[in-house]
Short mmCIF file of C-alpha atoms and ligand atoms in Angstrom, two decimals:
data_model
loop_
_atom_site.label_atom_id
_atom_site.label_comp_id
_atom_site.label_asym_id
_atom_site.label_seq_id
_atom_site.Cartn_x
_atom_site.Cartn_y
_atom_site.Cartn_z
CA UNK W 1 73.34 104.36 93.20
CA UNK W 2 76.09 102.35 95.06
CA UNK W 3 78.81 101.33 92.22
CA UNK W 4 81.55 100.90 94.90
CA UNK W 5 78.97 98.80 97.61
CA UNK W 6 80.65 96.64 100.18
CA UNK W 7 84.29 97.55 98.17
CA UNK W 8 87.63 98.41 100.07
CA UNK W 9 89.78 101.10 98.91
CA UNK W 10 93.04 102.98 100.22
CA UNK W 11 93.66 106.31 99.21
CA UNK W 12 97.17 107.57 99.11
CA UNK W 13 97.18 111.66 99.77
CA UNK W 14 93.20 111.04 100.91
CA UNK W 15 93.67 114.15 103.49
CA UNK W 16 92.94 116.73 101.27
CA UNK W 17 92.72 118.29 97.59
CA UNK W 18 91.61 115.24 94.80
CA UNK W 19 92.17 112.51 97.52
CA UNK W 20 89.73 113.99 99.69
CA UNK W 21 87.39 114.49 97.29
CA UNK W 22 87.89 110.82 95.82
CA UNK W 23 87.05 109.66 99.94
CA UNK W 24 83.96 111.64 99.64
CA UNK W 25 82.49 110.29 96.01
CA UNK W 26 83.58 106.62 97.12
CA UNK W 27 82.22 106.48 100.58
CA UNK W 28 78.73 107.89 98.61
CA UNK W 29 79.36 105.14 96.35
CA UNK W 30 78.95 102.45 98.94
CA UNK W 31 83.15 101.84 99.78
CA UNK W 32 84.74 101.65 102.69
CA UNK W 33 88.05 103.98 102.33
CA UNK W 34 91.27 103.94 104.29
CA UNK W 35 93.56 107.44 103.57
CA UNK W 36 96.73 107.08 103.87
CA UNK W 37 98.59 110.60 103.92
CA UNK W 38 101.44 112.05 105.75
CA UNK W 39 98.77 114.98 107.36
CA UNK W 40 97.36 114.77 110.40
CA UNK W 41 94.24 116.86 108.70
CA UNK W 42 93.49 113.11 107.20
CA UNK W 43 91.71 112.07 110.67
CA UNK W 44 89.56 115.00 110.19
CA UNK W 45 88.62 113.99 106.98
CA UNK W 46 87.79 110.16 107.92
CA UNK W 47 86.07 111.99 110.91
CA UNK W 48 83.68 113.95 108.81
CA UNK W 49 83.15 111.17 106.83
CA UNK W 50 81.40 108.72 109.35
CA UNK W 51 79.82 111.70 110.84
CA UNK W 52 77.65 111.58 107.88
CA UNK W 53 77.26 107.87 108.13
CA UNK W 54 80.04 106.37 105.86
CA UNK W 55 82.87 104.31 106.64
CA UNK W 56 86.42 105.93 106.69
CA UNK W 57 89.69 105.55 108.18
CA UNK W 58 92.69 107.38 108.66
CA UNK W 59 96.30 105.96 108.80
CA UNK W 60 99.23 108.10 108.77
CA UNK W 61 101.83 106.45 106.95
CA UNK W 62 104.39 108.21 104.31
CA UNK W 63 104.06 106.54 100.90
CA UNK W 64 107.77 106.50 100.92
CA UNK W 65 108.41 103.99 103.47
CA UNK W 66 107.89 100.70 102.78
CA UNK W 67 107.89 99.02 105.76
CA UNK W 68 105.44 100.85 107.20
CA UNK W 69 103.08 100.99 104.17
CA UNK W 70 103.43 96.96 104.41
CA UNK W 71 102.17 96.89 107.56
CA UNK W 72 99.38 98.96 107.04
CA UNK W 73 98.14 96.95 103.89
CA UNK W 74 98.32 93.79 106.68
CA UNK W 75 96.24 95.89 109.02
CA UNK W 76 93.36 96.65 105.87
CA UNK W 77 93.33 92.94 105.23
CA UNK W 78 93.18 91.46 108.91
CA UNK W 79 90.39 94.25 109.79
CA UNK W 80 88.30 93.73 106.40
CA UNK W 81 89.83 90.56 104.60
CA UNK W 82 90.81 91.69 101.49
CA UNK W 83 92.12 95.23 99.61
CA UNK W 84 89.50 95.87 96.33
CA UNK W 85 91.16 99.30 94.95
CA UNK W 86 94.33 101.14 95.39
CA UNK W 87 94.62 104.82 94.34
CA UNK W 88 97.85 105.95 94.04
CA UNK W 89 96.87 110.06 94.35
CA UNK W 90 100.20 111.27 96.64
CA UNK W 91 102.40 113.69 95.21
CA UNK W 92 104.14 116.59 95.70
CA UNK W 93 106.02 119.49 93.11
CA UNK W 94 109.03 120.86 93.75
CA UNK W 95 109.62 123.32 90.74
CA UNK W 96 112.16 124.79 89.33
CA UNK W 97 114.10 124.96 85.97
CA UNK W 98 116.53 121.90 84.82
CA UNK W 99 119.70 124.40 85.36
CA UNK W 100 118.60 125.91 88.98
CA UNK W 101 117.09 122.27 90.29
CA UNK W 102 118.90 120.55 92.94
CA UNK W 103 119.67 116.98 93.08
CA UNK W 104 117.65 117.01 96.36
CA UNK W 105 114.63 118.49 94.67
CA UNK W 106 114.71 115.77 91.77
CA UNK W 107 114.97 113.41 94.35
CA UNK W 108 112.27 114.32 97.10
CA UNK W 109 110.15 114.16 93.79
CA UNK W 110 111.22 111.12 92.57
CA UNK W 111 111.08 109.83 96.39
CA UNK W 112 107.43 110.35 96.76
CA UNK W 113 105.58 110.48 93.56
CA UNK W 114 107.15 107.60 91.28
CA UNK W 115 108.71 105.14 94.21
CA UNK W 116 105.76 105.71 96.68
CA UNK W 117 103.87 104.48 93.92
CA UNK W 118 105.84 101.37 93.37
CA UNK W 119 105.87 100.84 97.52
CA UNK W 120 102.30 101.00 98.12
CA UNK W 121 101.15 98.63 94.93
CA UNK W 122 103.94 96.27 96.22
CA UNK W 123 102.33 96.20 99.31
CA UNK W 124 98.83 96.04 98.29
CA UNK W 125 98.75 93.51 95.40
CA UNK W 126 99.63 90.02 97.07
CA UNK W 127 96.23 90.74 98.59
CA UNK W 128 94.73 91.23 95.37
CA UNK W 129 96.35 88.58 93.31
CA UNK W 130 95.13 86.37 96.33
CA UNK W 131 91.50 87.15 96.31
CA UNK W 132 92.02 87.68 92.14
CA UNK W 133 90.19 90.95 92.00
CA UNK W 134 91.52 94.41 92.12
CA UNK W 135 91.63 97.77 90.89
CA UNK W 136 94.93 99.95 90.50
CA UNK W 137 94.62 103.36 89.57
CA UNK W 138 97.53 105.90 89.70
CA UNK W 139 97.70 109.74 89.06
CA UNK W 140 99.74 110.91 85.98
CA UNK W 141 99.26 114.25 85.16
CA UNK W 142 98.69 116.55 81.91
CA UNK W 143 102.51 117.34 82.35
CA UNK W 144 103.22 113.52 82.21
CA UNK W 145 102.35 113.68 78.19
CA UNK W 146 103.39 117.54 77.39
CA UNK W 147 106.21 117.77 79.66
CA UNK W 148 106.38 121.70 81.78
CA UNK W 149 108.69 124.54 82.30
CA UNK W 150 110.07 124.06 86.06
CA UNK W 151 109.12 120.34 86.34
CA UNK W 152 111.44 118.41 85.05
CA UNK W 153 111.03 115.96 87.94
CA UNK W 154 107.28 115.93 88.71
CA UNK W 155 107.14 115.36 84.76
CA UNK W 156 109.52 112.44 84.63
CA UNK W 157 107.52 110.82 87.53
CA UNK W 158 103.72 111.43 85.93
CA UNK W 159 104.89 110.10 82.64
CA UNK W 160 106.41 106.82 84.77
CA UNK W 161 103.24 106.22 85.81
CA UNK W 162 101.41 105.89 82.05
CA UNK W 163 104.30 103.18 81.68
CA UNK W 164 103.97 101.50 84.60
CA UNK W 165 99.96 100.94 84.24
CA UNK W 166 100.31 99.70 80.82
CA UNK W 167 103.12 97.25 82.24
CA UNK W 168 101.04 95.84 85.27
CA UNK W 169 97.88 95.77 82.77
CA UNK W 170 99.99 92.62 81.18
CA UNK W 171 101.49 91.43 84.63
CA UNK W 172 98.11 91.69 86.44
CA UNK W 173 95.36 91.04 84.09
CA UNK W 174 95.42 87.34 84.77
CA UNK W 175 94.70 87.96 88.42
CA UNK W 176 91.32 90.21 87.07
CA UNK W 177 93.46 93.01 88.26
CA UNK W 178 93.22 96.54 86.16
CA UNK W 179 95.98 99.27 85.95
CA UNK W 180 94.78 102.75 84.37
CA UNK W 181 96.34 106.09 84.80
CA UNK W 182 94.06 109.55 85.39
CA UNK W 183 95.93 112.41 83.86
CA UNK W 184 94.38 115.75 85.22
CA UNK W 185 94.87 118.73 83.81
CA UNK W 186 94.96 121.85 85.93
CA UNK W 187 92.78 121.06 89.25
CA UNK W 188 91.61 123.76 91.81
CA UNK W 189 93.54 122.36 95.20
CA UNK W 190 96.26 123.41 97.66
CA UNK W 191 98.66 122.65 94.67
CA UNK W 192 98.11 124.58 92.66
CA UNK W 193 97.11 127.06 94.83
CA UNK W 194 100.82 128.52 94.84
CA UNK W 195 100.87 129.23 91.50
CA UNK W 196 100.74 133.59 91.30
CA UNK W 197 97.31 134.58 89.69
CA UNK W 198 98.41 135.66 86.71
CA UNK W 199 99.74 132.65 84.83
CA UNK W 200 96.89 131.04 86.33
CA UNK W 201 94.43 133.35 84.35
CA UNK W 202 96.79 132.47 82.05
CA UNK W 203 96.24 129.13 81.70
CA UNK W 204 92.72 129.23 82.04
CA UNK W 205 92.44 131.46 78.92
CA UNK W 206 94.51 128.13 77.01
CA UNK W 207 91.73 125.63 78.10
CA UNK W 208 89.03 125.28 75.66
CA UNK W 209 86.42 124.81 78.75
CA UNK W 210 87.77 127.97 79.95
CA UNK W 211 87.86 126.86 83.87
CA UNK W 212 90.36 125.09 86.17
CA UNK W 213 89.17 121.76 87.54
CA UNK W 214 87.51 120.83 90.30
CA UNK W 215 88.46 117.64 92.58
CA UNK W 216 85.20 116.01 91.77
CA UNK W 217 85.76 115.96 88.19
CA UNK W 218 89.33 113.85 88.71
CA UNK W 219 87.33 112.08 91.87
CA UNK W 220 84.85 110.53 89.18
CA UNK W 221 87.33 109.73 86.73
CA UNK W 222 88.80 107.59 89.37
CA UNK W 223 85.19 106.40 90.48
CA UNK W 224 84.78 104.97 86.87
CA UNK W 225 87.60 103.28 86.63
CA UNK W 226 87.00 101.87 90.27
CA UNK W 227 83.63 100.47 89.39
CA UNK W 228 82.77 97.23 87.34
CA UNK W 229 81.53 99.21 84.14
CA UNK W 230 85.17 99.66 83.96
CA UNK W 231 86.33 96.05 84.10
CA UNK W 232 87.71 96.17 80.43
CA UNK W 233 89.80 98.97 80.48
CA UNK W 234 93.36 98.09 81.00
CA UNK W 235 96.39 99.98 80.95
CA UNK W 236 94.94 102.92 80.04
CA UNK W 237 95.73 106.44 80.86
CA UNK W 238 92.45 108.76 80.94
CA UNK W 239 92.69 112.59 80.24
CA UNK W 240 91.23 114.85 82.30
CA UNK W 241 91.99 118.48 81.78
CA UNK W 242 89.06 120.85 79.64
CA UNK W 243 90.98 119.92 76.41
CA UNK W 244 93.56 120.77 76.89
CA UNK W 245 96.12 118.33 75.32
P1 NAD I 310 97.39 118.27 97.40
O1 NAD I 310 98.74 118.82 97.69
O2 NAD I 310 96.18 119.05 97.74
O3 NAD I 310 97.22 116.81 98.04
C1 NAD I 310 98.24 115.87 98.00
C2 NAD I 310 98.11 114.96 99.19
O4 NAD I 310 99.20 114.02 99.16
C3 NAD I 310 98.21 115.71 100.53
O5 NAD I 310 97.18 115.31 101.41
C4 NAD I 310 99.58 115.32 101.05
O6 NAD I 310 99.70 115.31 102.45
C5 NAD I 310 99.72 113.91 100.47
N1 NAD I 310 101.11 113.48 100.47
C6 NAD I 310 102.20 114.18 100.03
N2 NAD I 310 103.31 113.50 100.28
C7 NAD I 310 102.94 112.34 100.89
C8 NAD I 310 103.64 111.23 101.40
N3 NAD I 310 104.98 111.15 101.34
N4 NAD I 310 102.94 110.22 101.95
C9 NAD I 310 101.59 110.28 102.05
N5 NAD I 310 100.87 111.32 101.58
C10 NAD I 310 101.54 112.33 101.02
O7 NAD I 310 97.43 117.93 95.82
P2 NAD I 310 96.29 117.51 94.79
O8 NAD I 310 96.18 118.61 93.80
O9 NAD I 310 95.07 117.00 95.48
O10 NAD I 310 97.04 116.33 94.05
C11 NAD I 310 96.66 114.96 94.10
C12 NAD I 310 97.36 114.23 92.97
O11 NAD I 310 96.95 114.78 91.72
C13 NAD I 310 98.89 114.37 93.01
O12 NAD I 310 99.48 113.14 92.62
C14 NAD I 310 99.16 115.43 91.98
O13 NAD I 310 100.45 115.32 91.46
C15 NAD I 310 98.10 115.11 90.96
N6 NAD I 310 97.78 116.20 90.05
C16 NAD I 310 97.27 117.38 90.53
C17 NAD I 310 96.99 118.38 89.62
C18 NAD I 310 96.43 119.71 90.07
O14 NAD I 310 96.29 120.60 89.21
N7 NAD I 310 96.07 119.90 91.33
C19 NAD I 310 97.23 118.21 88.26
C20 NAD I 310 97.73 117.00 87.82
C21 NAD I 310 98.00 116.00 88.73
#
């Protein structure tokens, strides 16, 4: 099955953990994905991706500067001609409690999870308002709707984004352009690899499927709301996380 055939799509934070994963299920699918991602371990992963016959690329480009996220979008359109999906997957934690957090720890967070966002769909939409098609999908997180001990900025930034979808769900829908959200709950990946092992056990004894996440499961969440079967849902933000909230 090829739901994505002949589609282009840029992955922000494609080098590894869910973005990689999302690289892998849409290159399957038929797309052709560019990653865009701060590591260099991102060529590696459009590398292994043609190997097996798929088409990949690898830019390295922060999401936080807009200038040079600009010119890549230009770049994606005069190599392919247009840009079909965006998914906004970059982010980074920097936790700690509201009284111990410094300003520049709110702000790195701020910085690359809620305006990298707004950068890269700046520089991406023109192109899809001109060829009136496109998919937006950005990452919120479970913590985006419960809030978190020790995140009081990667919080605040995953509950921007179930705001901003729902707002560029009535800005873009006219240009048969979508906005949805994919909350995840607590995904097996370098993030939250940190975390010590007991409140991970933890919090896998709190989720009613009783397991962390895997990439694939966000990756297909994503895939869904890539694909056309999706082409009604608007400004929605879809749970992902066992049951837990
Ligand atoms: P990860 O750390 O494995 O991957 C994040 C990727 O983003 C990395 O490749 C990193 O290099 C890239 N990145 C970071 N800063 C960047 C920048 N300035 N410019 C470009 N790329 C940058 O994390 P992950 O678990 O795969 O997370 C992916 C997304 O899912 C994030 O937005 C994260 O907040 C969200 N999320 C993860 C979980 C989880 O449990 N893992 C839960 C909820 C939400």
């Amino acid at each position: 099955m090829s739901r994505l055939q002949d589609k282009i799509a840029i992955i922000t934070g494609g080098a590894r953990g869910i973005g990689k994963a999302t690289a892998e299920v849409f290159t399957r699918e038929g797309a052709t994905v560019i990653i865009w991602d701060m590591l260099d371990a991102g060529e590696a992963t459009a590398r292994e991706l043609r190997e097996q016959g798929h088409q990949a690329e690898f830019r390295k480009v922060s999401v936080t500067d807009a200038p040079a996220l600009e010119a890549a979008a230009r770049e994606v359109v005069e190599r392919y001609g247009r840009i079909d999906i965006l998914i906004n997957n970059a982010g980074i934690t920097r936790d700690r409690s509201l009284l111990k957090m410094s300003q520049a720890e709110w702000e790195q967070v701020i910085d690359v999870n809620l305006n990298g966002v707004f950068y890269c769909t700046k520089a991406v939409v023109p192109y899809m308002v001109e060829k009136q098609y496109g998919r937006i999908i950005c990452t919120s997180s479970v913590v985006g709707i419960t809030g978190n001990f020790g995140q009081t900025n990667y919080s605040a930034t995953k509950a921007a984004m179930i705001g901003m979808v729902k707002t560029w769900a009535r800005e873009l829908g006219k240009y048969n352009i979508t906005a949805n959200a994919v909350a995840p709950g607590f995904i097996l990946t370098d993030m939250t690899d940190q975390i010590p092992e007991e409140v991970r056990n933890q919090t896998v004894a709190g989720i009613p499927v009783k397991r962390m996440g895997v990439p694939e499961d966000i990756a297909y969440a994503y895939l869904f709301l890539a694909s056309e079967e999706a082409s009604y849902v608007n400004g929605h933000t879809l749970s992902v996380n066992g049951g837990v909230a």
